[in-house]
Coordinates of C-alpha atoms in Angstrom, one line a residue:
Chain A
X1 CA -27.6 5.9 8.1
X2 CA -30.3 3.3 7.9
X3 CA -27.8 0.8 6.6
X4 CA -26.3 -2.1 8.7
X5 CA -22.7 -1.5 9.4
X6 CA -20.6 -4.6 9.8
X7 CA -17.0 -5.1 10.7
X8 CA -14.7 -8.1 9.5
X9 CA -12.5 -9.8 12.2
X10 CA -9.0 -10.5 11.8
X11 CA -7.9 -13.1 14.0
X12 CA -4.8 -15.3 15.4
X13 CA -4.3 -18.3 17.6
X14 CA -8.0 -18.1 19.1
X15 CA -7.3 -14.0 20.2
X16 CA -9.0 -10.7 18.0
X17 CA -6.6 -8.8 16.2
X18 CA -6.2 -5.4 17.4
X19 CA -8.3 -3.9 14.6
X20 CA -11.4 -5.7 15.9
X21 CA -11.8 -2.7 18.8
X22 CA -10.7 0.0 16.3
X23 CA -13.2 -1.1 13.7
X24 CA -16.2 -0.5 16.6
X25 CA -14.5 3.0 17.3
X26 CA -14.3 3.4 13.5
X27 CA -18.0 2.7 13.2
X28 CA -19.0 5.1 16.0
X29 CA -17.4 7.8 14.3
X30 CA -19.1 7.1 11.1
X31 CA -22.6 6.8 12.8
X32 CA -22.5 7.7 16.3
X33 CA -24.7 5.1 18.2
X34 CA -24.5 2.3 15.4
X35 CA -24.6 -0.9 16.6
X36 CA -22.1 -2.8 14.1
X37 CA -22.1 -6.6 13.7
X38 CA -18.9 -8.2 13.8
X39 CA -18.1 -11.1 11.2
X40 CA -15.9 -13.8 12.2
X41 CA -14.7 -16.7 9.8
X42 CA -12.5 -19.3 11.0
X43 CA -12.5 -23.1 12.1
X44 CA -11.9 -25.2 15.4
X45 CA -11.8 -24.2 18.6
X46 CA -9.8 -20.6 18.3
X47 CA -13.5 -19.1 16.5
X48 CA -15.5 -20.3 19.0
X49 CA -12.8 -18.1 21.6
X50 CA -12.7 -15.3 19.2
X51 CA -16.3 -15.3 19.5
X52 CA -16.8 -15.3 22.9
X53 CA -14.1 -12.5 23.3
X54 CA -15.9 -10.3 20.8
X55 CA -19.4 -10.2 22.5
X56 CA -17.8 -7.7 25.0
X57 CA -17.4 -5.3 22.1
X58 CA -20.0 -6.1 19.7
X59 CA -24.1 -7.2 20.5
X60 CA -23.6 -9.2 17.7
X61 CA -21.3 -11.3 16.2
X62 CA -21.3 -13.6 13.2
X63 CA -19.9 -16.6 13.4
X64 CA -19.0 -18.6 10.0
X65 CA -17.1 -22.0 10.7
X66 CA -15.7 -24.4 7.6
X67 CA -12.6 -26.5 7.1
X68 CA -12.1 -23.8 4.0
X69 CA -11.9 -20.6 6.3
X70 CA -9.3 -22.0 9.0
X71 CA -6.6 -19.4 6.8
X72 CA -8.3 -16.3 6.0
X73 CA -8.4 -16.7 1.8
X74 CA -9.9 -13.2 0.5
X75 CA -11.2 -15.1 -2.8
X76 CA -12.9 -17.3 -0.6
X77 CA -14.4 -14.8 1.7
X78 CA -15.5 -12.9 -1.0
X79 CA -17.8 -15.7 -2.3
X80 CA -18.9 -15.9 1.1
X81 CA -19.7 -12.5 2.2
X82 CA -21.7 -11.6 -1.2
X83 CA -23.6 -14.4 0.1
X84 CA -24.4 -13.5 3.6
X85 CA -24.2 -9.6 3.3
X86 CA -27.6 -8.0 3.3
X87 CA -28.0 -5.4 0.0
X88 CA -27.0 -2.3 0.7
X89 CA -24.9 -3.1 3.8
X90 CA -21.5 -1.0 5.2
X91 CA -18.7 -3.3 5.6
X92 CA -15.7 -2.1 7.8
X93 CA -12.5 -3.8 6.9
X94 CA -8.8 -2.9 8.6
X95 CA -6.1 -1.7 5.7
X96 CA -4.2 -4.6 5.9
X97 CA -2.5 -7.1 3.4
X98 CA -5.7 -9.0 3.4
X99 CA -8.3 -5.8 3.4
X100 CA -6.5 -4.7 0.6
X101 CA -6.7 -8.4 -1.2
X102 CA -10.4 -8.8 -0.3
X103 CA -12.0 -5.2 -0.4
X104 CA -11.9 -3.7 -4.2
X105 CA -12.9 -6.8 -5.5
X106 CA -15.8 -7.1 -3.0
X107 CA -17.0 -3.5 -3.6
X108 CA -17.5 -3.9 -7.2
X109 CA -19.0 -7.7 -7.0
X110 CA -21.3 -5.6 -4.0
X111 CA -22.2 -2.9 -6.7
X112 CA -21.1 -0.6 -3.5
X113 CA -18.5 2.1 -3.1
X114 CA -14.9 1.1 -2.2
X115 CA -13.2 3.6 0.2
X116 CA -9.5 2.5 0.8
X117 CA -8.0 3.5 3.6
X118 CA -9.5 5.7 5.5
X119 CA -8.2 8.0 8.1
X120 CA -11.4 9.6 9.4
X121 CA -15.1 10.2 8.6
X122 CA -16.0 14.1 7.9
X123 CA -19.9 13.4 7.9
X124 CA -22.6 11.4 7.1
X125 CA -25.8 13.1 5.6
X126 CA -28.4 10.8 4.4
X127 CA -26.5 8.2 2.3
X128 CA -23.7 10.7 1.6
X129 CA -20.6 10.0 3.4
X130 CA -17.1 12.3 3.6
X131 CA -14.0 10.7 4.5
X132 CA -10.3 11.8 5.2
X133 CA -7.6 10.0 3.5
X134 CA -4.0 10.8 2.3
X135 CA -2.3 10.7 -1.4
X136 CA 1.3 10.8 -2.5
X137 CA 2.8 9.4 0.2
X138 CA 1.0 11.1 3.1
X139 CA 2.5 14.7 2.2
X140 CA -1.2 15.8 1.3
X141 CA -4.7 14.8 2.8
X142 CA -8.0 14.8 0.7
X143 CA -11.9 14.7 1.1
X144 CA -13.8 11.7 -0.7
X145 CA -17.2 12.3 -0.9
X146 CA -19.0 9.0 -1.9
X147 CA -22.9 7.9 -2.0
X148 CA -23.5 4.9 0.0
X149 CA -26.7 4.0 -1.0
X150 CA -26.3 0.9 -2.7
X151 CA -23.7 -0.2 0.1
X152 CA -20.0 0.5 0.9
X153 CA -16.9 -1.0 1.6
X154 CA -14.5 0.8 3.8
X155 CA -11.0 -0.1 4.5
X156 CA -9.8 1.7 7.9
X157 CA -5.8 2.9 8.3
X158 CA -4.8 1.0 11.8
X159 CA -4.2 3.3 14.3
X160 CA -6.7 6.0 13.2
X161 CA -9.5 5.0 15.1
X162 CA -8.0 4.6 18.5
X163 CA -10.1 1.7 20.6
X164 CA -11.8 2.0 23.6
X165 CA -12.3 -0.5 26.2
X166 CA -14.0 -3.7 24.9
X167 CA -17.0 -2.8 26.8
X168 CA -19.7 -4.9 28.2
X169 CA -21.8 -5.3 25.2
X170 CA -23.1 -8.2 26.3
X171 CA -23.5 -9.9 22.8
X172 CA -24.4 -12.8 21.4
X173 CA -23.0 -15.3 18.8
X174 CA -25.1 -16.5 16.1
X175 CA -23.7 -19.2 14.2
X176 CA -24.4 -18.6 10.3
X177 CA -22.1 -21.6 9.2
X178 CA -25.2 -22.9 7.4
X179 CA -25.6 -20.0 5.2
X180 CA -22.4 -20.6 3.4
X181 CA -23.0 -23.3 1.2
X182 CA -19.9 -24.2 -1.3
X183 CA -17.1 -21.9 -1.5
X184 CA -15.5 -22.3 -4.7
X185 CA -12.5 -20.3 -5.3
X186 CA -9.8 -20.6 -7.9
X187 CA -6.8 -19.8 -5.6
X188 CA -5.8 -21.9 -3.1
X189 CA -3.7 -21.0 0.2
X190 CA -0.6 -23.1 0.7
X191 CA 1.4 -21.9 3.5
X192 CA 2.9 -19.3 5.2
X193 CA 6.8 -18.7 5.2
X194 CA 8.3 -17.0 8.2
X195 CA 10.3 -14.0 7.1
X196 CA 14.0 -15.1 7.9
X197 CA 16.0 -14.1 10.7
X198 CA 19.3 -12.2 10.3
X199 CA 22.4 -11.5 11.8
X200 CA 21.0 -8.4 14.1
X201 CA 17.9 -8.4 16.0
X202 CA 16.7 -4.6 15.6
X203 CA 13.5 -5.4 18.0
X204 CA 15.7 -5.5 20.7
X205 CA 17.8 -2.2 20.3
X206 CA 17.6 0.9 22.5
X207 CA 19.0 3.2 19.8
X208 CA 18.3 2.9 15.9
X209 CA 20.0 4.9 13.4
X210 CA 17.6 4.0 10.6
X211 CA 17.9 4.3 7.0
X212 CA 15.6 5.4 4.0
X213 CA 15.9 6.2 0.5
X214 CA 18.0 9.4 1.0
X215 CA 20.9 7.6 1.6
X216 CA 20.6 7.7 -2.1
X217 CA 23.1 4.5 -3.2
X218 CA 24.9 1.7 -1.3
X219 CA 28.2 3.2 -1.5
X220 CA 26.9 6.0 1.1
X221 CA 26.2 3.4 3.8
X222 CA 29.5 3.8 5.4
X223 CA 27.9 7.8 6.4
X224 CA 25.5 5.7 8.5
X225 CA 27.6 3.2 9.7
X226 CA 30.2 5.6 11.1
X227 CA 27.3 7.5 12.7
X228 CA 25.6 4.4 14.6
X229 CA 29.1 3.2 15.8
X230 CA 30.0 6.8 17.1
X231 CA 26.5 6.2 19.0
X232 CA 26.5 3.1 20.0
X233 CA 23.8 2.4 17.9
X234 CA 22.4 -0.7 15.4
X235 CA 21.4 0.4 11.6
X236 CA 17.9 -0.6 10.6
X237 CA 16.3 0.8 7.8
X238 CA 12.6 1.6 5.4
X239 CA 11.5 -0.4 2.8
X240 CA 13.0 0.8 -0.3
X241 CA 16.4 0.3 1.1
X242 CA 15.6 -3.3 1.2
X243 CA 13.9 -3.4 -2.0
X244 CA 17.0 -2.0 -3.7
X245 CA 18.7 -4.8 -1.8
X246 CA 20.8 -2.8 0.1
X247 CA 20.4 -4.1 3.5
X248 CA 18.7 -7.7 4.4
X249 CA 14.9 -7.7 4.9
X250 CA 15.3 -8.7 8.8
X251 CA 16.9 -4.7 9.3
X252 CA 13.6 -3.3 8.2
X253 CA 11.4 -1.2 10.3
X254 CA 7.9 -1.2 9.0
X255 CA 4.4 -3.4 8.8
X256 CA 6.4 -5.4 6.0
X257 CA 9.2 -5.7 8.1
X258 CA 9.8 -5.2 12.2
X259 CA 8.4 -3.9 15.2
X260 CA 10.8 -2.3 17.1
X261 CA 10.6 -0.5 20.3
X262 CA 13.6 1.7 20.8
X263 CA 14.1 4.5 23.0
X264 CA 15.9 6.6 20.3
X265 CA 15.0 6.4 16.5
X266 CA 16.8 8.4 14.7
X267 CA 15.3 8.5 10.9
X268 CA 17.9 9.5 8.1
X269 CA 16.3 10.2 4.6
X270 CA 13.1 8.6 5.8
X271 CA 9.7 10.3 4.4
X272 CA 7.7 8.6 7.1
X273 CA 4.9 6.7 5.2
X274 CA 2.0 5.2 7.7
X275 CA 3.5 1.3 7.2
X276 CA 6.8 2.2 8.3
X277 CA 5.4 4.1 11.6
X278 CA 3.3 1.4 12.3
X279 CA 6.3 -0.6 13.0
X280 CA 7.9 1.6 15.2
X281 CA 5.7 1.5 19.2
X282 CA 6.7 2.5 22.5
X283 CA 7.0 6.3 21.9
X284 CA 10.5 6.6 21.0
X285 CA 12.4 10.0 21.0
X286 CA 12.7 10.5 16.9
X287 CA 15.0 12.5 15.4
X288 CA 14.3 13.0 11.5
X289 CA 16.7 14.4 9.1
X290 CA 15.6 15.0 5.6
X291 CA 16.0 17.0 2.4
X292 CA 12.1 17.4 2.2
X293 CA 11.0 19.8 4.3
X294 CA 7.2 18.4 3.3
X295 CA 8.2 14.8 4.5
X296 CA 5.9 13.5 6.9
X297 CA 7.8 12.4 9.1
X298 CA 8.0 15.6 10.4
X299 CA 4.6 15.6 11.6
X300 CA 5.6 12.5 13.9
X301 CA 9.1 13.4 14.6
X302 CA 10.3 15.0 18.3
X303 CA 13.3 17.0 16.2
X304 CA 13.6 17.6 12.6
X305 CA 16.2 18.6 10.8
X306 CA 16.0 19.9 7.3
X307 CA 19.4 18.8 5.3
X308 CA 20.7 16.8 3.1
X309 CA 21.8 13.5 5.3
X310 CA 25.0 12.7 3.1
X311 CA 26.0 16.7 4.4
X312 CA 24.5 16.8 7.7
X313 CA 25.5 13.3 9.2
X314 CA 29.2 13.0 8.7
X315 CA 29.4 16.4 10.5
X316 CA 27.7 15.0 13.4
X317 CA 29.5 11.7 13.4
X318 CA 32.5 13.8 14.0
X319 CA 31.0 16.0 16.8
X320 CA 30.1 13.0 18.5
X321 CA 33.5 11.6 18.1
X322 CA 35.1 14.4 19.3
X323 CA 32.5 14.8 22.3
X324 CA 33.8 11.7 23.8
Chain B
X1 CA 2.1 -16.4 -21.6
X2 CA 0.5 -13.3 -22.8
X3 CA 0.7 -10.7 -20.2
X4 CA -0.6 -6.9 -20.1
X5 CA 1.1 -4.6 -17.5
X6 CA -1.0 -1.6 -16.2
X7 CA 1.4 1.3 -15.6
X8 CA 0.6 4.9 -14.6
X9 CA 2.6 8.1 -15.1
X10 CA 2.5 9.9 -11.0
X11 CA 4.5 12.4 -9.6
X12 CA 7.7 11.2 -8.2
X13 CA 6.6 12.0 -4.4
X14 CA 10.5 10.9 -3.2
X15 CA 11.8 14.0 -5.2
X16 CA 8.8 16.4 -5.1
X17 CA 7.1 18.4 -2.5
X18 CA 3.7 18.2 -3.1
X19 CA 2.0 21.6 -2.5
X20 CA -1.7 22.6 -3.5
X21 CA -3.3 25.2 -5.6
X22 CA -5.3 27.8 -4.5
X23 CA -8.7 26.1 -3.9
X24 CA -7.1 23.0 -3.1
X25 CA -8.8 21.3 -6.2
X26 CA -5.4 20.1 -7.2
X27 CA -2.2 20.0 -6.5
X28 CA 0.7 22.3 -8.2
X29 CA 1.8 20.2 -10.8
X30 CA 3.8 22.4 -13.2
X31 CA 7.5 21.8 -11.6
X32 CA 6.8 17.9 -10.5
X33 CA 9.4 15.3 -11.8
X34 CA 6.6 12.4 -13.5
X35 CA 7.5 9.1 -14.0
X36 CA 6.6 5.6 -13.7
X37 CA 4.8 4.6 -10.7
X38 CA 7.2 2.6 -9.0
X39 CA 5.4 -0.5 -8.0
X40 CA 4.5 -0.6 -12.0
X41 CA 8.1 -0.5 -12.7
X42 CA 8.9 -3.5 -10.7
X43 CA 5.2 -5.3 -12.5
X44 CA 7.0 -5.1 -16.2
X45 CA 10.6 -6.4 -14.9
X46 CA 8.3 -9.2 -13.5
X47 CA 6.2 -9.7 -16.7
X48 CA 9.6 -9.7 -19.0
X49 CA 11.1 -12.3 -16.8
X50 CA 8.5 -14.3 -17.1
X51 CA 8.2 -14.0 -20.9
X52 CA 12.3 -14.6 -20.7
X53 CA 11.2 -18.1 -18.9
X54 CA 8.3 -19.4 -20.6
X55 CA 7.9 -17.4 -24.0
X56 CA 5.0 -15.2 -25.0
X57 CA 4.7 -11.5 -24.8
X58 CA 4.5 -8.1 -22.5
X59 CA 2.2 -5.5 -23.3
X60 CA 2.2 -2.3 -21.5
X61 CA -1.0 -0.1 -21.3
X62 CA -2.1 3.0 -19.7
X63 CA -4.2 5.5 -19.2
X64 CA -3.8 9.3 -19.8
X65 CA -2.7 11.8 -22.4
X66 CA 0.0 12.3 -24.9
X67 CA 2.5 13.0 -21.8
X68 CA 1.8 9.2 -20.6
X69 CA 3.4 8.2 -23.9
X70 CA 6.8 8.6 -22.2
X71 CA 6.5 6.2 -19.6
X72 CA 5.1 3.2 -21.9
X73 CA 7.8 4.0 -23.9
X74 CA 9.9 3.9 -21.0
X75 CA 8.7 0.4 -20.3
X76 CA 9.5 -0.9 -23.7
X77 CA 12.9 0.0 -23.4
X78 CA 13.2 -2.0 -20.5
X79 CA 11.9 -5.2 -22.8
X80 CA 8.1 -4.8 -23.1
X81 CA 7.2 -6.2 -26.8
X82 CA 4.1 -3.6 -27.0
X83 CA 2.6 -0.9 -26.2
X84 CA -1.1 0.2 -25.9
X85 CA -2.3 4.0 -25.0
X86 CA -6.0 4.4 -23.9
X87 CA -6.8 7.9 -24.4
X88 CA -10.1 10.2 -24.5
X89 CA -11.5 13.0 -22.7
X90 CA -14.3 11.0 -21.5
X91 CA -11.9 9.1 -19.2
X92 CA -11.0 12.2 -17.5
X93 CA -12.0 12.1 -13.8
X94 CA -12.9 8.7 -13.7
X95 CA -12.5 7.1 -10.2
X96 CA -11.1 3.8 -9.2
X97 CA -13.9 1.8 -11.0
X98 CA -13.5 3.7 -13.8
X99 CA -10.0 3.4 -14.6
X100 CA -10.8 -0.8 -13.9
X101 CA -13.7 -0.3 -16.4
X102 CA -11.1 0.9 -19.3
X103 CA -9.0 -1.7 -18.4
X104 CA -11.4 -4.5 -18.7
X105 CA -12.1 -3.3 -21.9
X106 CA -8.8 -3.4 -23.1
X107 CA -8.1 -6.9 -21.3
X108 CA -10.9 -8.3 -23.3
X109 CA -9.9 -6.4 -26.8
X110 CA -6.4 -8.6 -26.3
X111 CA -5.9 -12.4 -25.6
X112 CA -4.2 -12.3 -22.4
X113 CA -3.2 -14.8 -19.9
X114 CA -2.2 -12.8 -16.9
X115 CA -2.5 -9.0 -16.3
X116 CA -0.1 -7.0 -13.7
X117 CA -1.1 -3.9 -12.0
X118 CA 1.1 -2.3 -9.2
X119 CA 0.3 -2.9 -5.7
X120 CA -0.7 0.8 -5.4
X121 CA 0.5 4.0 -7.2
X122 CA 0.0 8.1 -6.2
X123 CA -3.4 7.8 -4.3
X124 CA -2.5 4.6 -2.1
X125 CA -5.7 3.5 -3.0
X126 CA -4.4 -0.1 -3.9
X127 CA -7.8 -0.9 -5.8
X128 CA -7.8 -1.0 -9.6
X129 CA -6.5 -4.5 -9.5
X130 CA -8.4 -5.8 -7.2
X131 CA -11.4 -4.1 -9.3
X132 CA -10.5 -5.1 -12.8
X133 CA -10.0 -8.9 -11.4
X134 CA -13.7 -8.7 -10.1
X135 CA -15.1 -7.2 -13.4
X136 CA -13.5 -9.7 -15.5
X137 CA -14.5 -12.5 -13.1
X138 CA -10.9 -13.5 -13.0
X139 CA -9.0 -14.5 -9.6
X140 CA -7.0 -11.9 -8.1
X141 CA -4.0 -11.6 -5.9
X142 CA -2.5 -8.4 -4.2
X143 CA 0.8 -7.7 -3.0
X144 CA 2.5 -10.3 -5.0
X145 CA 6.3 -10.8 -4.3
X146 CA 7.2 -14.4 -6.1
X147 CA 5.9 -15.8 -9.5
X148 CA 6.7 -19.5 -10.7
X149 CA 4.7 -20.4 -13.9
X150 CA 3.3 -23.7 -13.6
X151 CA 0.8 -25.6 -15.6
X152 CA -2.3 -23.5 -16.1
X153 CA -1.5 -21.9 -12.6
X154 CA 0.8 -20.1 -10.9
X155 CA 2.7 -20.7 -7.5
X156 CA 2.6 -17.0 -5.9
X157 CA 4.0 -15.2 -2.9
X158 CA 2.0 -12.4 -1.3
X159 CA 4.0 -10.1 1.3
X160 CA 1.8 -10.3 4.5
X161 CA 2.7 -8.5 7.8
X162 CA 6.1 -8.9 9.3
X163 CA 7.6 -9.6 6.1
X164 CA 6.0 -13.2 5.9
X165 CA 5.3 -14.4 2.6
X166 CA 1.8 -16.4 1.9
X167 CA 2.1 -19.1 -0.7
X168 CA -0.8 -19.3 -3.1
X169 CA -1.7 -21.3 -6.2
X170 CA -3.7 -19.6 -8.5
X171 CA -5.6 -20.4 -11.8
X172 CA -5.0 -18.8 -14.8
X173 CA -6.0 -15.9 -16.3
X174 CA -5.7 -14.1 -13.4
X175 CA -4.8 -10.7 -12.2
X176 CA -2.0 -10.0 -9.8
X177 CA -1.1 -6.6 -8.3
X178 CA 2.5 -6.7 -7.6
X179 CA 4.9 -5.4 -4.4
X180 CA 8.5 -3.7 -4.8
X181 CA 11.4 -5.9 -3.6
X182 CA 10.1 -9.1 -6.5
X183 CA 12.9 -8.3 -8.3
X184 CA 15.4 -5.8 -9.3
X185 CA 13.8 -3.6 -12.3
X186 CA 16.9 -3.2 -14.8
X187 CA 18.3 0.1 -15.5
X188 CA 16.9 2.1 -18.7
X189 CA 19.5 4.2 -20.4
X190 CA 19.1 6.7 -22.8
X191 CA 19.9 4.1 -25.8
X192 CA 17.4 1.7 -24.8
X193 CA 15.2 4.8 -24.8
X194 CA 16.4 5.6 -28.4
X195 CA 16.1 2.5 -30.0
X196 CA 12.0 2.5 -29.4
X197 CA 11.6 6.3 -29.9
X198 CA 10.4 5.5 -33.2
X199 CA 7.9 2.8 -32.4
X200 CA 4.6 3.1 -33.6
X201 CA 2.5 3.0 -30.1
X202 CA -1.3 2.3 -30.8
X203 CA -3.9 4.6 -29.0
X204 CA -7.4 3.5 -28.4
X205 CA -10.7 5.6 -27.0
X206 CA -13.5 4.7 -25.6
X207 CA -15.3 3.7 -29.0
X208 CA -12.4 1.9 -30.3
X209 CA -13.0 0.2 -26.8
X210 CA -16.6 -0.3 -27.4
X211 CA -17.0 1.8 -24.3
X212 CA -20.3 3.5 -23.1
X213 CA -18.4 6.9 -22.3
X214 CA -21.3 7.6 -19.9
X215 CA -19.9 4.7 -17.6
X216 CA -16.5 6.2 -17.1
X217 CA -15.3 9.5 -16.4
X218 CA -16.1 12.2 -14.1
X219 CA -19.8 12.0 -14.2
X220 CA -19.9 8.5 -13.6
X221 CA -17.3 8.3 -10.8
X222 CA -19.3 7.2 -7.8
X223 CA -16.1 8.3 -5.1
X224 CA -15.6 11.7 -6.0
X225 CA -12.6 13.9 -4.9
X226 CA -14.1 17.2 -2.8
X227 CA -10.6 18.8 -2.2
X228 CA -6.7 18.4 -1.1
X229 CA -5.9 19.4 2.4
X230 CA -2.7 19.9 4.6
X231 CA -3.8 19.1 8.1
X232 CA -3.2 21.2 10.6
X233 CA 0.0 20.4 11.9
X234 CA 0.2 19.2 15.2
X235 CA 2.6 19.5 17.7
X236 CA 4.6 18.2 15.0
X237 CA 8.8 18.6 15.4
X238 CA 11.2 21.1 16.5
X239 CA 12.4 21.7 13.6
X240 CA 16.4 22.6 14.7
X241 CA 18.0 25.8 12.6
X242 CA 21.0 27.5 12.6
X243 CA 24.3 26.9 10.8
X244 CA 25.3 22.9 10.6
X245 CA 27.2 23.0 13.5
X246 CA 24.7 24.2 15.9
X247 CA 22.1 22.1 14.4
X248 CA 24.7 19.0 15.4
X249 CA 25.6 20.5 19.0
X250 CA 21.7 20.8 19.7
X251 CA 21.3 17.6 18.6
X252 CA 23.7 15.7 20.5
X253 CA 22.6 17.8 23.5
X254 CA 19.2 16.2 22.9
X255 CA 20.6 12.5 22.2
X256 CA 22.3 12.8 25.7
X257 CA 19.8 13.8 27.1
X258 CA 17.4 10.9 25.9
X259 CA 19.8 8.0 26.2
X260 CA 20.7 8.1 22.4
X261 CA 24.2 8.0 22.9
X262 CA 26.1 5.1 24.6

């Protein structure tokens, strides 16, 4: 591919996000031998140290410093990228809440194709790209084909392109701040409100009984509570349970909730979306109980039971009690 | 506040086992349970609540066929004032950009201060809202879980990683994609559906929207789905089989071995 590949770098507190190295790996899968250019926006000393850190993995780092860039506001960064990216560029983004905010509109403004939430690349023939992604909450995958000749904005699912070692690219940092000019936006960042702390810290628990949509109703929670009590475990949950206000947000496992690292994770009626699994670290022993044999959780669990949790779990609880 | 909410009729992936048709060009759709996309339902509820507070009206729009009418009617039963159907064979096979182009034409046929979409739908692309905003040249925010109306602008919250909330101010008119959990969508009963059963829902095709049909649909799509497939199962889970009794006994042994029983 002739087009230059760029990677947008997220960073915080002077450190590049894990996705910075994943994007290097993704660029290599997209076009073996490619030398992607890192694009970093920010302000102050944190920006400087991130840029230096990135020179280990990227041969070239474009730095954009400005007061309005201290927090990444996608509405401002879209304007910036439109000014500085050459026509026909390919931009890799992490498929995070920032990537989702920036990518679709940027692709339209660049007149480039948008390829969201990519899990793998399946060949690039000239400008014709094939990519793999999922639909229907991970139940099926699909191949997409698109023409990147006018450029592409590609958001990459976290964890799908394992980061290599930072390497010794010995890259150089180019300060491109002078190219930014005026950056006006009709959306202003105000502040980040930290998530509330709950009564129980699920991030510190070794054994979690985690409840998903399959629990069906708030009335059914004693089924999970009783099992957790018998096991000496704590109850956590997936997103739909919090949306329904059945449990507090502080009990939610996932990218939009808590990142947990238990030894044993019992997933009851949880489909296993990538956002949920993204919150589960440390390679726990995963047991999945789900009535849908096609649920994606069975791809990642160690042990699976196809059953209605409302029927299966009470029997399991009784047996555990009896075994004590 | 005049609010347009974009909704989609989708197979309910929580209730369905998705299987592929022979040839894998599509999924088997005949026996699927369809409903309104979950995120869209939150968007409609939010629009209704905003109008309850500050006045105005809510219009629910969908692109589809006659079958999509049921979701528009359902959202009207929730309390949306108007429905709008965008129906034309030329729309079939549109990619995200095509869908956004059709919606843009509909937005420009009306007078709206605010357009809401769901944060994502069945294909998980999370793209149409952002594309629509760019085409309209309106500001955009995704994954919104709080909206407060101020003078000519909104104070909004975006759900970001870790469940934190990013607060922004955004000028009207704007496009927002709505995250689940922003509210508790009201229940719609049979009686509510009956009440709106005979309300006329206007239908617009490409010509009525002033759209060049060459710019939308399958032929214009720059991102095309080649096929569906089910990835070869990796190691996958060891599936426990037998009677409930046997399964529970096996599971207890495994949990004991792994330190799952205290």
